[in-house]
Short mmCIF file of C-alpha atoms in Angstrom, two decimals:
data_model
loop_
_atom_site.label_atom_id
_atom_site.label_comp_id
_atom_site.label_asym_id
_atom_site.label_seq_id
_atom_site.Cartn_x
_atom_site.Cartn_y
_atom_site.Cartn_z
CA UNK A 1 131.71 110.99 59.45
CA UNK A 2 129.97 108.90 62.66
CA UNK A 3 131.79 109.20 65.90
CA UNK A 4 133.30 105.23 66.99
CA UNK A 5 132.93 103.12 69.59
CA UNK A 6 133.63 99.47 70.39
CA UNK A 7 130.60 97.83 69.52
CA UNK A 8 131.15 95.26 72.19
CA UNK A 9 127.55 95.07 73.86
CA UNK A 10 125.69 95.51 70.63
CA UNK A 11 128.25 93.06 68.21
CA UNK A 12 127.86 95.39 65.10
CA UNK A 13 127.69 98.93 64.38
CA UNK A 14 126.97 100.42 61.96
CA UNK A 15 128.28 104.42 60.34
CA UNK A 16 128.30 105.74 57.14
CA UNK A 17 131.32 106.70 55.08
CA UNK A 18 131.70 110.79 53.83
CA UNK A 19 130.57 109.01 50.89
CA UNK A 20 127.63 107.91 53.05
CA UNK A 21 128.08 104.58 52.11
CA UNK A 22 127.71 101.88 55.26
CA UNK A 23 130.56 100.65 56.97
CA UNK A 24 130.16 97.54 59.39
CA UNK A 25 132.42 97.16 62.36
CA UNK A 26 132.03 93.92 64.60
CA UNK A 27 133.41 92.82 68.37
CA UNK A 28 132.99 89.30 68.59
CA UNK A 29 134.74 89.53 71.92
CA UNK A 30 131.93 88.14 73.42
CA UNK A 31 130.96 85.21 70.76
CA UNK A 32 131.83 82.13 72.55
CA UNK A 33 129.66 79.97 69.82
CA UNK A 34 129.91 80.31 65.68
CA UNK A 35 126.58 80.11 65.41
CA UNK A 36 126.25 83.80 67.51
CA UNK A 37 127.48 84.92 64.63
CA UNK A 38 125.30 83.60 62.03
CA UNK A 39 122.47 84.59 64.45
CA UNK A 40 123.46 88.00 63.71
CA UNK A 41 123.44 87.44 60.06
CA UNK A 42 126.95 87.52 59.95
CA UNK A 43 127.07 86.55 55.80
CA UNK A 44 124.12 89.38 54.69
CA UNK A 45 127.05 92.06 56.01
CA UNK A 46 130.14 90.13 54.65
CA UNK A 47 127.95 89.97 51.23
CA UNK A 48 127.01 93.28 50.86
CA UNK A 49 130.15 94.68 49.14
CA UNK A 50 130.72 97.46 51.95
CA UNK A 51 133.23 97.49 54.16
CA UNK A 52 133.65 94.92 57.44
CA UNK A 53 136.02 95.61 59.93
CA UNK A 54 136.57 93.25 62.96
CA UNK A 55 137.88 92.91 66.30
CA UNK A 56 138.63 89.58 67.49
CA UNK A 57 137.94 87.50 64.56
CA UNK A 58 139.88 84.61 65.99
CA UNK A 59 136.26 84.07 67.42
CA UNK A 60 135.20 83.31 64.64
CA UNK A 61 138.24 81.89 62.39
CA UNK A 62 136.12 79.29 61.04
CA UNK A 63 133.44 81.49 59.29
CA UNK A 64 135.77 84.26 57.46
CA UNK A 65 135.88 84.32 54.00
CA UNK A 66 138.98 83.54 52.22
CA UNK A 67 139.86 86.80 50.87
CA UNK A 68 139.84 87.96 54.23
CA UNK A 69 142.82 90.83 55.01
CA UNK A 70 143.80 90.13 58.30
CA UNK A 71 145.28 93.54 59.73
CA UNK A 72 147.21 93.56 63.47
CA UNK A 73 148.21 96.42 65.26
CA UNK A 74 150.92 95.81 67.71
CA UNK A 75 151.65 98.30 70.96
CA UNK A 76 155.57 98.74 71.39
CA UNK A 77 157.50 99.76 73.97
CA UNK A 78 157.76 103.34 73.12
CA UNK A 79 153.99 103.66 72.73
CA UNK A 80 154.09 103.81 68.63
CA UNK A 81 152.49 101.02 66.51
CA UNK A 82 153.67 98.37 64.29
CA UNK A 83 151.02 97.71 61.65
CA UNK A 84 151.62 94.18 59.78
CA UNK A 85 148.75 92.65 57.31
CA UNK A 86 148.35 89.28 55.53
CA UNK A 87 145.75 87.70 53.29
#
């Protein structure tokens, strides 16, 4: 329902489903330390049972929960996408 953007500056935004449940989508970009993202409270989001969707989370490897999906999205020549996914 929310109009997106890249939460870059802010780390986290936050929109609400048409459900109007939350949905949490994080840049960590610009986390050069792990403990950025704990400052943010980084585990009270990944707890809450909603939805977390992240950009970069090589940033922040360490601190991902096991049952983390990890989804990439690759450009190809022709300008279509290649999705690929593992757990």
């Amino acid at each position: 329902e929310d109009a997106v953007s890249s939460p870059t500056f802010a780390i986290v935004n936050e929109y609400r489903t048409k459900a109007g449940l939350p949905l949490f989508h994080f840049d960590f970009y610009r986390i050069e330390r792990l403990e950025e993202a704990l400052d943010i409270g980084l585990y009270d989001y990944l707890d809450s049972g909603f939805l977390c969707l992240m950009e970069w989370p090589e940033n922040i490897e360490g601190l991902l929960p096991e049952e983390t999906l990890k989804l990439t999205i690759a450009v190809n020549a022709d300008s279509s996408r290649t999705l690929s996914w593992e757990s």
